[in-house]
Amino acid sequence: MKLQTIQSALKEDTGFAYLVGRVRALESGILTQKILENILKTEDLEQALRVVAEIPYWGTVFQGTFHSPQSIDETLMGHYWSILEDFDRYRIATPLTRFFILNFDFNFLKLAMKCHLAKKTVEKSYPTTLDTKRVFRFFAGEGREFLPEPFEDAIREAFSAFESHAYNVQVLEFVLDRFYLQEVYRLALKYESQVLKNWLLAYVAFAYLKAVLRARCQGGKPEMVRLMYTPNPLVSQESFVSLLGASPEKVPEMIADLGFSFILPAESFHDDPYYVAEVEKQMDNYLIRFARSFRSQTFGPEPVFGFLWAKGIDVKNLRILLEGKYFGLSQEALRDKIRECYYE
Amino acid sequence: MRLNVNPNRMELMKLKNRLNVARRGHKLLKDKLDALIQDFVRVVRENANLRRQIEKEVVRAFEAQNKASLMLSEEDKELITVFSRQRLVLEVSTRRITGVRVPHFEVKVEGSPYNYGLVSTPAEIDAAFGSFFQVLTLLVKLAEVEKTIELLAVEIEKTRRRVNALEYVLIPSLEETIKYINLKLDELARSAVVSIMRIKGSLK
Amino acid sequence: MLVDGLVFALLGSALAIGLAGIGSALGVGIAGEAGAGVMTEDPGKFGQVLLLQALPGTQGIYGLLAGFWVLIKLGLFGGTPVAVTVAQGMQIMFACLPIAIVGLLSGISQGKTAAASIGLIARRPEETGKAIILPAMVETYAVLSLLATILLLNSIKL
C-alpha cells in the first residue's frame, strides 16, 4: 500500500511540468471579461486593435494586418495554429493537440472534397496537417497514395454516400462530421484523465444536440441526419432522431431528459436559427466553465488542454469583436455574441 | 386643318362616315386608356409596396450576413459557399392585362439551399441563408412588376397618342372639312337660286 | 563482528545521502521543467525561477550532512575507525532513515510545490514573495527529519 502511494506520487503526470509552466506564462495573454469590455467600448477597429496590442503576447500579433475581415481572420487563425503546432511538437501533448488539430484537418478535408467536386483548386492555404497535393492525388484515385487512418475511410464513405443520396452536398459533410466526432469519442476513451474524458463526451453530445436543433430549422430528413450519428453514451441514436421529429413543445422536455436543460436559453423554445445560436453560446459557456476547473490543476494534461481550448474561444471572441468593429455593429449586438472567458 | 377634297356630296357622305368611325374609335380608345391607367396605378402601388418590403428584407439579410460573418473563419466561409447543387429554375410565361402582354416569372428551387454541415458551423448562417433566399424570390417578383410597369407605360403612351391624334387632329379636320363642304354646297345652291332668279327677271 | 556492524552503519549513511539526493533531484527536476516552460515564454523570470528551482535541492544537502555525520561518528574521516557491533550498526541505520525517507518524499513534494509556485509567478509576478513561502513550508519537515536523524545519531553510544 505504502509502496503504491510512493509510486503514484512519483508518477503523477509531472511529465507535463514543462508544458504547464509554459501555459502558466501564456495564460497571462488569455482574454478576460474586462479586456473584452474595453475592446467593446472602442469606437472603431483601429482603437480596438490598439487595446488588443496591450494584452501580453498579443502585442505583435496584429502588426502588419490589414483592416479587413479576411486579414484579421488570417492573423487570428495563424496565431492559434502556430500555438497548436508548437504544443504538438511535444510527444506528451500530442493526444491533447490532436483534438484541436482534428477539427482543422476535417474542415480542410471538407473543403478539398467540395473543391474536387466543383472542379476547382484550393486557392488559399489553410492550417492543416494534411498535404493538399496528396489529398487531391488520393481523390484522383492514385493507388499508391494513402492518407492517415480515419481520413481514407471518411473520404471513401463520404463519396459513396454522396452518390447514393442523390448528390446532396450536405451528406458529404454529415459523413465527415460523423468521422470527426467518432475520432473525438475515441480520443476521449484514450484519455486517462477522467475530467478531460467527460469534457470531450460533453463536447460530442453538444455537437449532436446543436446539429439536430439546426436540422429542425432547416427541415432536415431523418435518414440524412442519421448519417451524422456515431454511438456515444450521452445522446443515443433513438433520442437523436426523435428530437428531429418532435413537436416544438416537447423538445425542451426531451433535452431535459437527456440531462442538458442548462443549454437552453431563458426564452421559450422555438425553431429559429437565432435561438439555436443562443443555444450554441450556452454550450460554449458551459464548456469553458467546465474547463475552468482545469486551471487549478498543477500537473497533468488538464491545464494544457484548458489553455488550448481557451485560446480557441479567445480567437472566436476576438473575431467577433474585431470584425464587429469593422462592420460597425452596435455594442449590444456584439455583447450578445461574445462567449465567456477562461478567466473571469 | 381642312382636308384637300373636292367639295361634293359624295365626299361629304364619305367624310361623315369617317367622322362617325373616328368618334367611335375615340370613345373606345379613351375607355381603354382609362382602364390602362387604372391598372398602371394598381401595379405602381404594388411595386412601391414590394420595394419597401425588399428594402427591409435586404437590410435584414445583410445584417444576418454580417452577424454570421462574425462567427465564421475565412475557411468556413469558403467551405460554405464553394460548392452547391441547388438549382434555381426560372419559368417565364405571359399573361394579359387590358390587352397588354406582360411577363410572369415563377421561381422553382431544386435541392436544398443548405450546403454545409451542422457541427462545425454556427447557426447564424442558417438565418443569413434563409433571409437571402426570401430576398431572391421577392427580387424576381419585383422584376416581374417592374417589367409590367414598363410595358403598361409604353401602351398607355401609344394609346394616348392615338386618342390625341383623333381628338385634336383627325376629328377637328374632318369637322372643318364637312363644314367647308356644307358651306360650299350651300354656296352652290344659293348661286343656282340667284341665277334662276336672274333668268326669271330677264324673262319678264 | 566488527565488519558486520559497519555494513549497516554505511548502508544507513548511503540511504540518507542516496534517497534524499534522489528526492532533491526529482524535485529540482520537476521545478526545473516548469521553470523552463515559463522561461520559454518569459525569459525575464530567470531570477525568481532559479530561486524556486533551488528550494527542493536542500534535501540532498541535508542527506549528505547526515551521511557525513555518520562517517565522522564512525571515525572514517581520518582518525581511528570505531568498532561497531551489529546492534550499533543497525541503530545508526535506523537513525538515518528519517532524513532518507522524508528527504525523498519531501524533495518530490517540494519540487511539485515549487513548480506550482513557478506557475503562480508566471501569472502574477507581483506575488513572488508569497510564491516562495509555499514550497519553503515543505522545507520544515525536511529540517525536522534532519534534526531527528542528528539527535538519534547523537544518542547512539559507540
XYZ file of C-alpha atoms in Angstrom:
706
model
C 0.000 0.000 0.000
C 2.662 2.419 1.006
C 4.812 1.493 -1.949
C 1.873 2.221 -4.244
C 1.328 5.693 -2.852
C 5.001 6.448 -3.322
C 4.825 5.137 -6.850
C 1.801 7.219 -7.665
C 3.400 10.237 -6.020
C 6.391 9.736 -8.259
C 4.354 9.105 -11.378
C 1.692 11.809 -11.199
C 1.822 13.391 -14.632
C 4.818 15.524 -13.833
C 5.711 14.932 -17.450
C 3.530 17.933 -18.201
C 5.557 20.185 -15.856
C 7.301 21.940 -18.730
C 4.149 22.488 -20.741
C 2.182 23.540 -17.689
C 4.940 26.053 -16.908
C 4.631 27.434 -20.419
C 0.882 27.507 -20.187
C 1.070 29.404 -16.914
C 3.167 32.074 -18.563
C 0.982 32.147 -21.682
C -2.191 32.369 -19.629
C -1.423 35.994 -18.905
C -2.292 36.513 -22.575
C -5.733 34.908 -22.212
C -8.502 37.461 -22.517
C -10.669 38.383 -19.570
C -14.137 39.873 -19.379
C -12.559 43.222 -18.584
C -10.424 43.251 -21.711
C -13.431 42.273 -23.797
C -15.364 45.178 -22.292
C -12.515 47.519 -23.116
C -12.488 46.350 -26.714
C -16.273 46.686 -26.843
C -16.054 50.284 -25.716
C -13.725 51.329 -28.530
C -15.183 53.257 -31.407
C -13.516 51.613 -34.365
C -11.226 48.818 -35.432
C -8.125 50.969 -35.136
C -8.748 51.627 -31.440
C -9.780 48.036 -30.809
C -6.510 46.781 -32.291
C -4.643 49.175 -30.042
C -6.339 47.657 -26.998
C -5.504 44.159 -28.216
C -1.853 45.130 -28.679
C -1.634 45.911 -24.977
C -2.529 42.351 -23.913
C 0.560 40.268 -23.126
C 1.643 38.016 -26.014
C -0.728 39.794 -28.412
C 1.465 42.844 -28.855
C 2.953 41.991 -32.215
C 0.338 39.569 -33.481
C -1.632 42.187 -35.372
C 1.356 44.036 -36.744
C 1.010 44.462 -40.480
C -2.568 43.192 -40.535
C -4.823 44.991 -42.977
C -8.109 46.311 -41.727
C -10.263 43.734 -43.431
C -12.147 40.690 -42.165
C -10.001 38.381 -44.303
C -6.761 39.729 -42.942
C -7.991 39.737 -39.334
C -9.151 36.162 -39.613
C -5.922 35.063 -41.255
C -3.951 36.613 -38.415
C -6.106 35.065 -35.709
C -6.090 31.597 -37.246
C -2.354 31.816 -37.938
C -1.736 32.754 -34.320
C -3.860 29.912 -32.993
C -2.419 27.390 -35.403
C 1.163 28.311 -34.532
C 0.432 27.689 -30.838
C -1.167 24.334 -31.659
C 1.754 23.301 -33.835
C 4.160 24.395 -31.142
C 2.461 22.264 -28.487
C 2.026 19.417 -30.934
C 5.787 19.060 -31.148
C 5.903 17.653 -27.594
C 5.080 13.979 -27.762
C 3.323 14.026 -24.427
C 0.895 16.713 -25.585
C 0.057 15.101 -28.938
C -3.152 13.426 -27.726
C -4.330 16.826 -26.487
C -3.464 18.832 -29.571
C -4.905 16.083 -31.747
C -8.398 17.061 -30.643
C -7.893 20.619 -31.859
C -5.983 19.682 -34.989
C -8.642 17.140 -35.984
C -11.095 19.981 -36.363
C -8.766 21.830 -38.728
C -7.969 18.673 -40.690
C -11.585 17.694 -41.168
C -12.510 21.210 -42.187
C -9.747 21.192 -44.752
C -10.820 17.792 -45.983
C -14.376 19.020 -46.476
C -13.123 21.988 -48.404
C -10.846 19.831 -50.533
C -13.669 17.403 -51.325
C -16.049 20.188 -52.275
C -13.412 21.821 -54.441
C -12.739 18.483 -56.060
C -16.436 18.029 -56.850
C -16.747 21.598 -58.090
C -13.614 21.036 -60.217
C -11.803 23.901 -58.554
C -8.492 24.036 -56.765
C -7.976 25.103 -53.186
C -6.526 28.519 -53.765
C -5.670 29.747 -50.308
C -3.653 27.692 -47.877
C -5.464 26.887 -44.668
C -3.975 25.450 -41.497
C -3.960 21.652 -41.649
C -1.570 18.770 -41.204
C -2.769 17.191 -44.439
C -0.836 17.694 -47.626
C -3.033 19.341 -50.265
C -1.359 17.611 -53.204
C -1.582 14.196 -51.638
C -5.240 14.662 -50.765
C -6.040 15.604 -54.360
C -3.991 12.719 -55.711
C -5.988 10.455 -53.421
C -9.232 11.878 -54.800
C -7.988 11.199 -58.290
C -7.686 7.562 -57.246
C -3.988 7.027 -57.475
C -3.433 3.648 -55.899
C -0.085 4.450 -54.397
C -1.411 7.378 -52.431
C -2.556 6.876 -48.878
C -3.726 9.144 -46.120
C -3.610 8.764 -42.331
C -6.055 6.462 -40.629
C -9.534 7.968 -40.274
C -9.323 10.142 -43.372
C -9.180 7.436 -46.044
C -12.304 5.676 -44.841
C -14.010 9.001 -44.260
C -13.363 10.111 -47.833
C -14.477 6.829 -49.357
C -17.633 6.663 -47.316
C -18.471 10.307 -47.874
C -18.185 9.957 -51.657
C -20.287 6.819 -51.771
C -22.954 8.360 -49.510
C -22.908 11.438 -51.725
C -23.702 9.279 -54.734
C -26.374 7.206 -53.019
C -28.168 10.280 -51.625
C -28.927 11.996 -54.924
C -25.758 14.089 -54.804
C -26.854 16.106 -51.808
C -23.823 18.111 -50.724
C -24.881 18.152 -47.094
C -24.443 14.380 -46.996
C -20.718 14.781 -47.622
C -20.348 16.934 -44.577
C -22.590 14.785 -42.428
C -20.452 11.733 -43.083
C -17.248 13.653 -42.400
C -18.764 15.095 -39.236
C -19.521 11.575 -38.114
C -15.920 10.539 -38.621
C -14.742 13.650 -36.815
C -16.966 13.058 -33.788
C -16.146 9.370 -33.808
C -12.477 10.257 -33.696
C -13.118 12.702 -30.836
C -15.004 9.992 -28.982
C -12.148 7.535 -29.481
C -9.775 10.159 -28.196
C -11.967 10.564 -25.124
C -11.754 6.848 -24.445
C -7.988 7.010 -24.727
C -7.579 9.845 -22.234
C -6.512 8.791 -18.765
C -7.772 11.976 -17.178
C -11.406 11.480 -16.172
C -12.317 15.167 -16.355
C -10.925 15.519 -19.854
C -12.810 12.412 -20.879
C -16.034 13.890 -19.531
C -15.316 17.183 -21.199
C -14.875 15.514 -24.587
C -18.043 13.487 -24.123
C -19.921 16.685 -23.371
C -18.395 18.207 -26.492
C -19.630 15.323 -28.636
C -23.093 15.412 -27.056
C -23.339 19.170 -27.605
C -22.302 18.744 -31.224
C -25.222 16.369 -31.754
C -27.774 18.473 -29.916
C -26.802 21.575 -31.828
C -26.855 19.674 -35.112
C -30.300 18.263 -34.510
C -31.734 21.625 -33.455
C -30.358 23.196 -36.599
C -31.614 20.330 -38.723
C -35.073 21.080 -37.329
C -34.810 24.685 -38.556
C -33.621 23.516 -41.977
C -36.243 20.825 -42.261
C -33.681 18.041 -42.396
C -34.702 14.474 -43.064
C -34.095 11.690 -40.527
C -32.346 9.373 -42.969
C -29.819 12.087 -43.748
C -29.317 13.324 -40.208
C -28.723 9.766 -39.126
C -25.568 9.757 -41.276
C -24.036 12.090 -38.704
C -24.549 9.807 -35.777
C -21.850 7.812 -34.094
C -22.682 5.858 -30.927
C -21.877 7.783 -27.772
C -23.031 7.370 -24.191
C -24.746 10.749 -23.711
C -27.024 11.038 -26.749
C -28.497 7.779 -28.031
C -29.382 7.420 -31.676
C -33.006 6.968 -30.760
C -33.277 10.240 -28.865
C -31.142 11.945 -31.514
C -33.541 11.051 -34.309
C -36.699 11.548 -32.252
C -35.533 15.075 -31.338
C -35.672 15.872 -35.039
C -39.303 14.908 -35.416
C -40.618 16.047 -32.033
C -43.067 18.918 -31.771
C -41.532 22.192 -30.522
C -43.292 21.968 -27.150
C -41.749 18.607 -26.403
C -38.156 19.467 -27.322
C -37.181 21.194 -24.028
C -38.579 18.245 -22.117
C -36.588 15.772 -24.208
C -33.404 17.750 -23.780
C -34.018 17.896 -20.049
C -34.478 14.114 -20.048
C -31.035 13.794 -21.602
C -29.737 15.962 -18.752
C -28.872 19.025 -20.790
C -31.576 21.503 -19.783
C -28.862 24.057 -18.945
C -28.044 24.628 -22.610
C -31.476 26.098 -23.314
C -31.663 29.892 -23.071
C -34.205 31.612 -20.859
C -36.754 32.305 -23.589
C -39.122 29.535 -24.547
C -38.090 27.075 -27.215
C -38.846 27.802 -30.846
C -37.323 26.668 -34.125
C -35.315 29.698 -35.092
C -31.639 29.912 -36.116
C -31.044 32.723 -33.662
C -32.447 30.631 -30.858
C -30.054 27.846 -31.822
C -27.231 30.399 -31.960
C -28.091 31.263 -28.370
C -28.004 27.561 -27.518
C -24.557 27.337 -29.093
C -23.418 30.207 -26.932
C -24.711 28.472 -23.827
C -22.839 25.332 -24.877
C -19.588 27.218 -25.338
C -20.083 28.894 -21.983
C -20.742 25.574 -20.300
C -17.636 24.020 -21.825
C -15.441 26.922 -20.756
C -16.893 26.871 -17.240
C -16.164 23.163 -17.161
C -12.625 23.843 -18.362
C -12.085 26.490 -15.677
C -11.632 23.734 -13.117
C -8.610 22.617 -15.172
C -6.823 25.836 -14.285
C -6.320 24.887 -10.680
C -4.594 21.614 -11.542
C -0.858 21.902 -11.003
C 0.176 18.949 -13.071
C -1.251 16.751 -15.706
C -2.750 17.434 -19.110
C -5.781 19.414 -17.924
C -4.238 22.913 -17.708
C -2.674 22.485 -21.137
C -5.954 21.339 -22.646
C -7.857 24.089 -20.896
C -5.442 26.671 -22.200
C -5.695 25.454 -25.790
C -9.492 25.484 -25.638
C -9.487 28.913 -24.004
C -7.230 30.163 -26.776
C -9.740 28.897 -29.323
C -12.527 30.765 -27.524
C -10.338 33.875 -27.443
C -9.859 33.646 -31.181
C -13.622 33.344 -31.565
C -14.269 36.320 -29.294
C -11.633 38.478 -30.956
C -13.010 37.656 -34.374
C -16.475 38.665 -33.229
C -15.229 41.907 -31.704
C -12.761 42.991 -34.385
C -14.966 42.120 -37.344
C -17.901 43.593 -35.463
C -15.970 46.833 -35.137
C -15.090 46.604 -38.817
C -18.765 46.252 -39.781
C -19.684 48.918 -37.234
C -22.151 46.730 -35.326
C -23.561 48.036 -32.064
C -22.049 47.198 -28.691
C -25.176 45.340 -27.613
C -25.226 43.158 -30.699
C -21.604 42.216 -30.094
C -22.027 41.708 -26.362
C -24.803 39.301 -27.249
C -22.442 37.156 -29.255
C -19.264 37.046 -27.193
C -18.542 33.946 -25.163
C -17.482 33.744 -21.555
C -13.768 33.858 -20.815
C -11.456 31.277 -19.256
C -10.534 33.754 -16.562
C -13.381 35.815 -15.134
C -56.934 71.938 -90.948
C -59.079 71.383 -93.945
C -58.597 68.225 -95.974
C -57.818 68.584 -99.615
C -61.031 67.143 -101.141
C -63.500 68.080 -103.797
C -66.474 69.697 -102.134
C -69.252 67.498 -103.445
C -71.960 65.422 -101.876
C -70.124 62.181 -102.494
C -67.161 63.357 -100.438
C -69.444 64.743 -97.789
C -71.022 61.362 -97.304
C -67.629 59.705 -97.076
C -66.354 62.267 -94.615
C -69.405 61.968 -92.435
C -68.878 58.244 -92.261
C -65.235 58.721 -91.372
C -66.148 61.208 -88.687
C -68.554 58.720 -87.191
C -65.923 55.990 -87.137
C -63.381 58.387 -85.700
C -65.692 59.449 -82.897
C -66.499 55.869 -82.027
C -62.811 54.931 -82.131
C -62.005 57.898 -79.958
C -64.505 56.863 -77.365
C -63.234 53.276 -77.317
C -59.607 54.337 -77.069
C -60.426 56.716 -74.296
C -62.094 53.903 -72.339
C -59.059 51.705 -72.914
C -56.786 54.481 -71.726
C -58.768 54.826 -68.542
C -58.591 51.100 -67.917
C -54.856 51.073 -68.615
C -54.258 53.942 -66.243
C -56.243 52.185 -63.564
C -54.113 49.059 -63.980
C -50.990 51.138 -64.110
C -51.783 52.835 -60.819
C -52.519 49.493 -59.237
C -49.236 47.956 -60.410
C -47.256 51.008 -59.401
C -48.714 50.827 -55.934
C -47.878 47.130 -55.775
C -44.373 47.953 -56.888
C -43.952 50.574 -54.194
C -45.064 48.118 -51.520
C -42.793 45.442 -52.875
C -39.848 47.793 -52.935
C -40.394 48.814 -49.347
C -40.640 45.177 -48.352
C -37.496 44.301 -50.273
C -35.585 47.151 -48.741
C -36.490 45.843 -45.316
C -35.649 42.275 -46.243
C -32.340 43.184 -47.849
C -31.286 45.143 -44.789
C -32.267 42.202 -42.642
C -30.438 39.760 -44.875
C -27.252 41.792 -44.830
C -27.479 42.196 -41.077
C -27.849 38.444 -40.766
C -24.896 38.002 -43.093
C -22.746 40.339 -41.026
C -23.723 38.552 -37.853
C -22.902 35.203 -39.410
C -19.648 36.535 -40.759
C -18.518 37.315 -37.210
C -18.819 33.668 -36.304
C -17.104 32.246 -39.377
C -13.465 31.882 -40.239
C -12.393 32.515 -43.820
C -12.056 28.789 -44.349
C -15.607 28.235 -43.141
C -16.855 30.931 -45.481
C -15.220 29.275 -48.447
C -16.385 25.889 -47.283
C -19.982 27.036 -47.097
C -20.097 28.656 -50.489
C -17.667 26.739 -52.673
C -19.981 24.019 -53.933
C -23.717 23.906 -54.211
C -26.052 21.623 -56.059
C -29.034 23.844 -55.543
C -30.555 24.956 -58.827
C -32.960 27.775 -59.433
C -35.301 27.318 -62.362
C -36.989 30.441 -63.662
C -40.179 29.766 -65.580
C -41.336 32.596 -67.797
C -44.944 32.788 -69.019
C -47.072 35.690 -70.211
C -50.438 36.982 -69.160
C -52.608 39.825 -70.355
C -53.518 42.961 -68.515
C -56.078 45.027 -70.532
C -54.760 43.524 -73.714
C -51.100 44.074 -72.856
C -48.866 41.026 -72.779
C -46.787 41.106 -69.610
C -44.305 38.510 -68.354
C -44.903 36.299 -65.352
C -41.917 34.719 -63.541
C -42.099 31.631 -61.420
C -39.036 30.510 -59.397
C -38.617 26.857 -58.695
C -35.895 25.589 -56.384
C -34.279 22.221 -56.836
C -32.155 20.962 -53.981
C -31.547 22.379 -50.546
C -30.014 25.817 -50.026
C -28.048 24.498 -47.042
C -24.897 23.001 -48.477
C -22.840 22.777 -45.345
C -22.503 20.662 -42.239
C -24.175 21.336 -38.947
C -21.431 20.530 -36.473
C -18.630 22.942 -37.215
C -20.628 25.910 -38.481
C -22.580 28.422 -36.388
C -26.382 28.589 -36.524
C -26.286 32.242 -37.588
C -25.585 31.318 -41.200
C -28.873 29.424 -41.403
C -30.595 32.714 -40.715
C -28.469 34.504 -43.313
C -29.127 31.879 -45.991
C -32.829 31.866 -45.144
C -33.146 35.659 -45.447
C -31.260 35.841 -48.722
C -33.420 33.120 -50.113
C -36.523 35.130 -49.282
C -34.984 38.221 -50.841
C -34.306 36.273 -54.014
C -37.951 35.323 -54.578
C -39.022 38.868 -53.793
C -36.495 40.239 -56.263
C -37.833 38.007 -59.008
C -41.333 39.264 -58.217
C -40.031 42.812 -58.327
C -38.507 42.195 -61.754
C -41.895 40.990 -62.976
C -43.691 44.033 -61.617
C -41.139 46.475 -62.987
C -41.341 44.971 -66.455
C -45.142 45.131 -66.273
C -44.957 48.803 -65.407
C -42.667 49.450 -68.329
C -44.904 47.634 -70.827
C -48.035 49.306 -69.481
C -46.361 52.696 -69.732
C -45.472 52.120 -73.369
C -49.007 51.001 -74.114
C -50.511 53.976 -72.304
C -48.295 56.344 -74.238
C -49.255 54.755 -77.531
C -52.968 54.833 -76.727
C -52.780 58.414 -75.537
C -51.060 59.445 -78.747
C -53.843 57.809 -80.728
C -56.542 59.418 -78.639
C -54.886 62.776 -79.016
C -54.429 62.317 -82.738
C -58.111 61.538 -83.077
C -59.255 64.235 -80.710
C -57.080 67.127 -81.797
C -56.202 66.380 -85.417
C -58.439 63.971 -87.257
C -61.836 64.808 -85.769
C -61.417 68.639 -85.963
C -60.122 68.494 -89.502
C -62.951 66.192 -90.547
C -65.450 68.520 -88.902
C -63.877 71.502 -90.539
C -63.884 69.846 -93.938
C -67.510 68.762 -93.551
C -68.390 72.291 -92.554
C -66.481 73.625 -95.535
C -68.166 71.240 -97.917
C -71.556 72.135 -96.443
C -70.801 75.817 -96.879
C -69.555 75.199 -100.360
C -72.652 73.190 -101.249
C -74.898 75.873 -99.729
C -72.999 78.442 -101.725
C -73.572 76.452 -104.892
C -77.260 76.101 -104.077
C -77.604 79.839 -103.403
C -75.798 80.781 -106.590
C -78.067 78.412 -108.504
C -81.141 80.071 -106.962
C -79.755 83.540 -107.747
C -79.040 82.652 -111.355
C -82.514 81.192 -111.745
C -83.996 84.360 -110.226
C -81.958 86.467 -112.634
C -83.065 84.416 -115.581
C -86.640 84.717 -114.368
C -86.256 88.519 -114.091
C -84.854 88.895 -117.579
C -87.745 86.860 -118.946
C -90.285 89.311 -117.536
C 31.721 -8.944 14.054
C 33.307 -5.576 13.527
C 32.805 -5.676 9.786
C 29.128 -6.607 10.011
C 28.236 -3.607 12.150
C 29.986 -1.234 9.787
C 27.982 -2.559 6.876
C 24.731 -1.486 8.476
C 26.133 1.889 9.502
C 27.397 2.581 5.984
C 24.124 1.411 4.499
C 22.367 3.958 6.700
C 24.708 6.673 5.545
C 24.264 5.669 1.922
C 20.483 5.636 2.282
C 20.463 9.082 3.806
C 22.619 10.533 1.043
C 21.083 8.489 -1.762
C 17.372 8.728 -1.075
C 17.438 12.366 -0.027
C 19.542 13.041 -3.099
C 17.049 11.270 -5.340
C 14.227 13.268 -3.749
C 16.040 16.507 -4.375
C 16.993 15.568 -7.908
C 13.387 14.719 -8.779
C 12.114 17.827 -7.048
C 14.621 20.115 -8.714
C 13.891 18.341 -11.972
C 10.149 18.940 -11.807
C 10.599 22.550 -10.755
C 13.214 22.959 -13.446
C 10.885 21.676 -16.160
C 8.165 24.030 -15.089
C 10.721 26.824 -14.880
C 11.993 26.086 -18.374
C 8.419 26.203 -19.587
C 7.859 29.599 -18.078
C 11.179 30.907 -19.349
C 10.417 29.750 -22.867
C 7.690 32.365 -22.900
C 9.161 34.873 -20.462
C 12.968 34.779 -20.106
C 12.855 37.743 -17.730
C 11.642 35.484 -14.922
C 15.041 33.724 -14.624
C 15.859 35.100 -11.155
C 12.663 34.031 -9.408
C 12.522 30.719 -11.253
C 16.073 29.822 -10.254
C 15.329 30.588 -6.603
C 12.260 28.360 -6.626
C 14.016 25.611 -8.521
C 16.846 25.558 -5.951
C 14.481 25.105 -2.984
C 13.993 21.333 -3.318
C 17.786 20.979 -3.547
C 18.197 21.318 0.220
C 17.025 17.769 0.992
C 20.046 16.415 -0.817
C 22.296 18.625 1.245
C 20.611 17.501 4.460
C 21.043 13.877 3.434
C 24.679 14.494 2.680
C 25.077 16.181 6.061
C 23.510 13.232 7.863
C 25.666 10.821 5.871
C 28.835 12.692 6.764
C 27.741 12.832 10.394
C 27.630 9.042 10.388
C 31.029 8.829 8.729
C 32.535 11.224 11.252
C 30.905 9.314 14.073
C 32.429 6.122 12.725
C 35.756 7.879 12.560
C 36.163 7.108 8.901
C 37.387 10.636 8.190
C 40.942 10.381 9.485
C 41.397 9.203 12.994
C 40.847 5.623 14.011
C 37.728 3.746 12.901
C 35.449 2.906 15.768
C 34.471 -0.679 16.314
C 30.733 -1.089 15.627
C 28.625 -4.007 16.729
C 25.734 -5.278 14.641
C 23.290 -3.720 17.074
C 25.047 -0.367 16.888
C 25.261 -0.579 13.120
C 21.539 -1.161 12.878
C 20.891 1.667 15.319
C 22.828 4.012 13.080
C 20.997 2.750 10.034
C 17.595 3.359 11.578
C 18.710 6.743 12.834
C 19.438 7.645 9.210
C 16.004 6.623 7.977
C 14.106 9.832 8.889
C 16.129 12.054 6.594
C 16.319 9.328 3.957
C 12.577 8.775 3.678
C 11.429 12.288 4.415
C 14.141 13.682 2.170
C 12.932 11.553 -0.723
C 9.253 12.354 -0.370
C 9.555 15.963 0.744
C 12.007 16.613 -2.077
C 9.418 15.479 -4.604
C 6.582 17.324 -2.888
C 8.624 20.454 -2.608
C 9.528 20.126 -6.249
C 5.865 19.992 -7.141
C 5.012 22.904 -4.923
C 7.898 24.837 -6.410
C 6.604 24.007 -9.895
C 3.176 25.234 -8.883
C 4.698 28.386 -7.450
C 6.619 28.935 -10.656
C 3.258 28.747 -12.385
C 1.986 31.317 -9.916
C 4.768 33.826 -10.551
C 4.336 33.328 -14.281
C 0.814 34.671 -13.993
C 1.306 37.034 -11.047
C 4.894 38.281 -10.866
C 3.923 40.642 -8.033
C 3.282 37.646 -5.736
C 6.851 36.292 -5.877
C 7.368 36.605 -2.098
C 4.292 34.540 -1.270
C 5.099 32.058 -4.001
C 8.462 31.326 -2.352
C 6.943 30.825 1.101
C 4.718 27.967 -0.051
C 7.445 25.500 -1.051
C 9.535 26.721 1.859
C 6.881 25.334 4.193
C 7.695 21.836 2.945
C 11.273 22.507 3.941
C 10.202 22.474 7.605
C 9.674 18.746 7.543
C 12.980 18.057 5.867
C 14.668 20.148 8.560
C 12.732 18.336 11.284
C 13.739 14.973 9.903
C 17.354 16.081 9.698
C 17.086 17.191 13.305
C 15.615 13.840 14.255
C 18.372 11.963 12.467
C 21.092 14.026 14.155
C 19.505 13.681 17.588
C 19.141 9.958 17.077
C 22.723 9.619 15.909
C 23.968 11.598 18.880
C 22.064 9.394 21.255
C 23.833 6.280 19.970
C 26.781 5.390 22.184
C 29.679 3.846 20.377
